[in-house]
XYZ file of C-alpha atoms in Angstrom:
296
model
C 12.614 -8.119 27.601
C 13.222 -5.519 24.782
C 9.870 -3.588 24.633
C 8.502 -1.471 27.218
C 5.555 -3.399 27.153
C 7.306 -6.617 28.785
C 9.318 -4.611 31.113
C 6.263 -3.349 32.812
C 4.612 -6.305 32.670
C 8.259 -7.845 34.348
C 7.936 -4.904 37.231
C 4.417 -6.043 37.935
C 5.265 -9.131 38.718
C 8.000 -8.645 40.647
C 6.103 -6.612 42.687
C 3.882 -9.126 43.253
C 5.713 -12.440 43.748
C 8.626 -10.685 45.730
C 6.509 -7.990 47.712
C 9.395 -4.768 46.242
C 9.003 -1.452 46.029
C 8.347 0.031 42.479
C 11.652 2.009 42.575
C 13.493 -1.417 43.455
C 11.678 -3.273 40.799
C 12.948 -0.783 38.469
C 16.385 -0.738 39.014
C 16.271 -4.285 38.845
C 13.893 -4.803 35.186
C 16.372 -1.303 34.197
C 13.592 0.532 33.508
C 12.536 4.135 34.524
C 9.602 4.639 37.001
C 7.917 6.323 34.521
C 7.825 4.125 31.668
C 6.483 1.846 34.136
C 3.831 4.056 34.933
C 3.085 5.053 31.571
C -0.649 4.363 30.673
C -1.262 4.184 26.957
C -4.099 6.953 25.356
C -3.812 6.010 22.039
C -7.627 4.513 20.589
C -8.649 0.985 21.356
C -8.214 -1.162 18.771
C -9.779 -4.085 19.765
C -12.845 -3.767 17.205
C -10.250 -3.593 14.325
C -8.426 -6.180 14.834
C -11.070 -8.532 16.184
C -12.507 -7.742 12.438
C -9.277 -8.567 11.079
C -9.043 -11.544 12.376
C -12.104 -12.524 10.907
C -11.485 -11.568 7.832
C -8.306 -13.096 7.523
C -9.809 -16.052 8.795
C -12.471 -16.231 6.478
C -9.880 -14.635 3.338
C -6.521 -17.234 4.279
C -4.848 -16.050 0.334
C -5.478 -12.292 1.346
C -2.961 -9.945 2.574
C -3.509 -6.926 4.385
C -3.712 -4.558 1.496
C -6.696 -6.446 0.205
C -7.972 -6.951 3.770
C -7.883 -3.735 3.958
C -10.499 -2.717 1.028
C -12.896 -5.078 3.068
C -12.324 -3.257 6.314
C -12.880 -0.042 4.461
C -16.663 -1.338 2.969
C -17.916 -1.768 6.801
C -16.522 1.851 7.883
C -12.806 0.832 9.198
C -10.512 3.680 8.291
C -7.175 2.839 9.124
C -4.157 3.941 7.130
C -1.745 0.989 5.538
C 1.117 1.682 8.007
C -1.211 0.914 11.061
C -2.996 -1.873 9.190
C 0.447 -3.667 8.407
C 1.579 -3.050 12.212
C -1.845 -4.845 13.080
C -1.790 -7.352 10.892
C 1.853 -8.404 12.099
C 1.202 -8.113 15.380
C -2.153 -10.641 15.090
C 0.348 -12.850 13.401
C -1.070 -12.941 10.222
C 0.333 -13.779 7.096
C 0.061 -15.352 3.883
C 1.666 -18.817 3.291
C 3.869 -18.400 0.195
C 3.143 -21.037 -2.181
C 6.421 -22.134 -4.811
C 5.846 -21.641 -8.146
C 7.380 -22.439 -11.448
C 10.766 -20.025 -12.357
C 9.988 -17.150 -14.519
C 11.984 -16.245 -17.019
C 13.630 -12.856 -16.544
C 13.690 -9.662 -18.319
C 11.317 -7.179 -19.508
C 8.127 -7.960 -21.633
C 5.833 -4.904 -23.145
C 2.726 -4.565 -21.614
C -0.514 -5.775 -23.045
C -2.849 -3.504 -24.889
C -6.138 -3.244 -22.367
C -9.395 -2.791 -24.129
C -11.155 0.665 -23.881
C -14.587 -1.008 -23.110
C -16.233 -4.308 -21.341
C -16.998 -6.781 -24.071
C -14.453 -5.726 -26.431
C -12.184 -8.898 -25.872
C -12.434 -11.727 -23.934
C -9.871 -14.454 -23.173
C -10.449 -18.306 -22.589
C -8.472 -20.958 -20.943
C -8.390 -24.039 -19.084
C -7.874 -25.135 -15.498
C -7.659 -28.689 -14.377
C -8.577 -30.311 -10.744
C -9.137 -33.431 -9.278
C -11.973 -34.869 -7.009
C -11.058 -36.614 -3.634
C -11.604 -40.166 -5.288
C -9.085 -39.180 -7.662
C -10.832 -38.514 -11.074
C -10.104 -35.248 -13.207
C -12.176 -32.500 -14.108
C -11.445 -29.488 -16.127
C -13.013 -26.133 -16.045
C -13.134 -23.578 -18.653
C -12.919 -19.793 -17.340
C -14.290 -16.989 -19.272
C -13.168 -13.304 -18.384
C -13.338 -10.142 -19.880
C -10.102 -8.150 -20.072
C -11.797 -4.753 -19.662
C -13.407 -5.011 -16.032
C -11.721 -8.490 -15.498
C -15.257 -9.771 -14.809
C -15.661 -13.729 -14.962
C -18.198 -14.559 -17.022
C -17.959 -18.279 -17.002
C -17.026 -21.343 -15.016
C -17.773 -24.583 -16.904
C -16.754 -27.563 -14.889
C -17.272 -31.277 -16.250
C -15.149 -34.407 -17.166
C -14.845 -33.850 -20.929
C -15.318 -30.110 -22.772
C -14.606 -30.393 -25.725
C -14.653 -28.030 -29.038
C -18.350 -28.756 -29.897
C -18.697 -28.060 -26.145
C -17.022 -25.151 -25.954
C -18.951 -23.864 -28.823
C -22.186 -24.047 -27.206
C -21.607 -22.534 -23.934
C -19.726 -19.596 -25.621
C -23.476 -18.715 -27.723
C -24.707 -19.113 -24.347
C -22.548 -16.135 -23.415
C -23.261 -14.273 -26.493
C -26.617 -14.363 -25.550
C -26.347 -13.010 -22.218
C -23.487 -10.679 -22.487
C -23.521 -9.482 -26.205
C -20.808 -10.661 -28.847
C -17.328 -9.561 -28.187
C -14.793 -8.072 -31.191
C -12.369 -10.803 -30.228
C -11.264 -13.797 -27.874
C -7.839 -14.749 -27.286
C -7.102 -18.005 -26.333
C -3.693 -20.447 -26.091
C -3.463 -23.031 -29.514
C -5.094 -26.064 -27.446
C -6.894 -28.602 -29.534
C -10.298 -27.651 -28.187
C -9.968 -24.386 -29.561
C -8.253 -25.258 -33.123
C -11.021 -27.368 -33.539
C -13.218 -27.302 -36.619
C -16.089 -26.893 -34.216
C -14.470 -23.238 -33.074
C -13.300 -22.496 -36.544
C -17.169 -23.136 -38.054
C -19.063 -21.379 -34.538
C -16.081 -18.201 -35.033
C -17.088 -17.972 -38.617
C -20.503 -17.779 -37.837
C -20.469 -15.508 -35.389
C -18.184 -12.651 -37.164
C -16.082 -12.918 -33.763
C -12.096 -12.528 -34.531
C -10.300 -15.176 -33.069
C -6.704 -14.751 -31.787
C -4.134 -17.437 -30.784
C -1.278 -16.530 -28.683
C 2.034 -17.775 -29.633
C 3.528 -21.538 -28.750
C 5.078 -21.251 -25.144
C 3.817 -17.749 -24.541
C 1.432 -17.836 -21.996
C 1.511 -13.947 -21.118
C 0.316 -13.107 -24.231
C -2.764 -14.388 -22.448
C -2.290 -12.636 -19.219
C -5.617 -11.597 -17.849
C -6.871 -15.312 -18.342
C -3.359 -16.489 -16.866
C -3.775 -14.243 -13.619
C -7.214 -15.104 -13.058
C -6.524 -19.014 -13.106
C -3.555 -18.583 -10.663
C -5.965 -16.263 -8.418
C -8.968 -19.576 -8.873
C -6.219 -22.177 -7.953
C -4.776 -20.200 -4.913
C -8.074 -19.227 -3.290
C -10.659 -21.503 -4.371
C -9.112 -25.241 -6.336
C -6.207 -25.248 -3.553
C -8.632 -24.824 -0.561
C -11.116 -26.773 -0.931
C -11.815 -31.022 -1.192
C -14.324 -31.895 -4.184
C -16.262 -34.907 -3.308
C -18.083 -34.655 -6.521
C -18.560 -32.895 -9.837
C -22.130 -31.511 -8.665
C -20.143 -30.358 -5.357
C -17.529 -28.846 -7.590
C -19.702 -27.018 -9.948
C -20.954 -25.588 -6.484
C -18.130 -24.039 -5.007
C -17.095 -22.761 -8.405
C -20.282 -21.202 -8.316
C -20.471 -19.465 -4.999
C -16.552 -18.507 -5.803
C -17.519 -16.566 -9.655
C -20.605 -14.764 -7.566
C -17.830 -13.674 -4.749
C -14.966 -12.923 -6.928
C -17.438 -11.046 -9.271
C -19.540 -8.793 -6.698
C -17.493 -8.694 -3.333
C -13.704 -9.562 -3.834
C -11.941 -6.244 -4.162
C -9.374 -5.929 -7.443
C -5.907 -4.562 -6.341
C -6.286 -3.919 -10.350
C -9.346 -1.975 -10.212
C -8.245 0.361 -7.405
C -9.888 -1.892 -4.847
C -13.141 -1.993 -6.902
C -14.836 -4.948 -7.557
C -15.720 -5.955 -11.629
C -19.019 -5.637 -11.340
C -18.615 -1.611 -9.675
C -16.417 -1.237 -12.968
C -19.064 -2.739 -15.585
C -21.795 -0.713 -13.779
C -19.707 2.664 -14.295
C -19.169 1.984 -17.663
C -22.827 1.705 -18.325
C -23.780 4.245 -16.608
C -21.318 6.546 -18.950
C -19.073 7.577 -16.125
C -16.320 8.902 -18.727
C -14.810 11.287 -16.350
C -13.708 8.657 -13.767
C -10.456 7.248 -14.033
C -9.334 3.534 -13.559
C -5.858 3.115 -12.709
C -4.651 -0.086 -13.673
C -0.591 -1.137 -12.294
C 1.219 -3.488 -15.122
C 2.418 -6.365 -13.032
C 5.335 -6.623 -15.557
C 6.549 -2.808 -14.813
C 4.975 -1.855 -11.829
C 4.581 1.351 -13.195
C 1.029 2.669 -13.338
C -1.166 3.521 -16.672
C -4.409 5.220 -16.748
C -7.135 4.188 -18.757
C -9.995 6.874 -18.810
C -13.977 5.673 -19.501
């Protein structure tokens, strides 16, 4: 009994089961009579953390920071000292997952485009059904408001595949100055070389081995795999295509981005086009932790 929310809870009960007088219950707990009569004033919590526990229920990859942008949106206003005490004391937490070693040292930032649809980065992401058959899924983003524009699940995707849905995007989103992508055969191929020609859309391969050349893409897929691949059982492509689905509409219009200031990518993209150049977007490198601004 180390908190003097046990020890009143131990003269209680003493007091109960032995029939003692407070001041003998006391001396025998070693507490004072008055921290046993103490009656908390501060608010009533209850509400907060009942939503918390929700949340977190419903959000199992998201800490409390993050938890805390959602509590925010439905008029919750606490400040991240209290939140943190909350959230420990609910016992919530989330389950560290071991990843690959990094090498160490420090690596220059990445230049950030000034604009949605500037650049956009491509990559792949590969998952299995419950029967045990692959699937891969291409994942669009763009680097600027680190909105997902595409999700493409199937068996096979292949250059002339690739091809296609990219026009598709074109056609819905407008044609970016440039894509970055890793050196992968589907995107060497002479299908990507012809539809990049055609286009007028400069192409840019990262180096061999260098995956954070192609960090956006790179952070989104491990962001897909922790919250979305990782938690949930595909019984079939259709299925898959589903979830993937429902998890681009989520990530796009509700997920808060610790990267966009809490804001979601949509919120940024509909600043931007509203030409709200005197707001600010702070973005925090990941590589520094030091903080740039980008102004729009």
């Amino acid at each position: 009994m180390v908190t003097p929310v046990a020890k009143r809870q131990a003269v209680r009960h003493i007091r109960e089961a032995l029939a003692l007088s407070e001041r003998r219950a006391c001396a025998l707990v070693g507490v004072a009579r008055r921290v046993a009569r103490y009656v908390s004033t501060g608010a009533d919590d209850a509400a907060l953390r009942q939503r918390l526990r929700e949340l977190a229920d419903q959000r199992r990859r998201f800490g409390y920071r993050r938890l805390g942008y959602l509590l925010a949106r439905e008029g919750f206003s606490p400040n991240h000292k209290k939140l943190f005490r909350l959230y420990q004391e609910e016992g919530l937490k989330v389950r560290h997952r071991g990843g690959r070693k990094r090498a160490l040292g420090t690596r220059s930032p990445m230049t950030i485009p000034q604009e949605p649809g500037q650049r956009w980065s491509l990559d792949f992401v590969s998952d299995a059904l419950i029967c045990g058959r692959r699937f891969r899924i291409l994942a669009v983003i763009d680097d600027f408001s680190r909105k997902n524009l595409a999700l493409v699940a199937d068996t096979s995707l292949s250059g002339g595949r690739v091809a296609r849905e990219l026009t598709v995007l074109v056609e819905r989103y407008g044609k970016p100055l440039m894509i970055v992508s890793d050196n992968g055969t589907e995107f060497t191929s002479h299908a990507i070389l012809k539809w990049a020609d055609e286009m007028k859309i400069e192409w840019h391969y990262i180096a061999p081995g260098k995956p954070q050349q192609n960090g956006f893409v790179e952070s989104f897929n491990g962001r897909l795999r922790d919250e979305c691949l990782n938690e949930t059982l595909f019984t079939s492509l259709s299925h898959a295509r589903q979830v993937l689905a429902d998890w681009r509409e989520d990530y796009n219009t509700v997920r808060p981005h610790s990267q966009l200031d809490g804001r979601t990518p949509d919120q940024i993209a509909r600043q931007v086009s509203r030409g709200h150049a005197s707001e600010t977007l702070v973005i925090q490198s990941t590589q520094s932790h030091k903080k740039r601004e980008l102004s729009f």
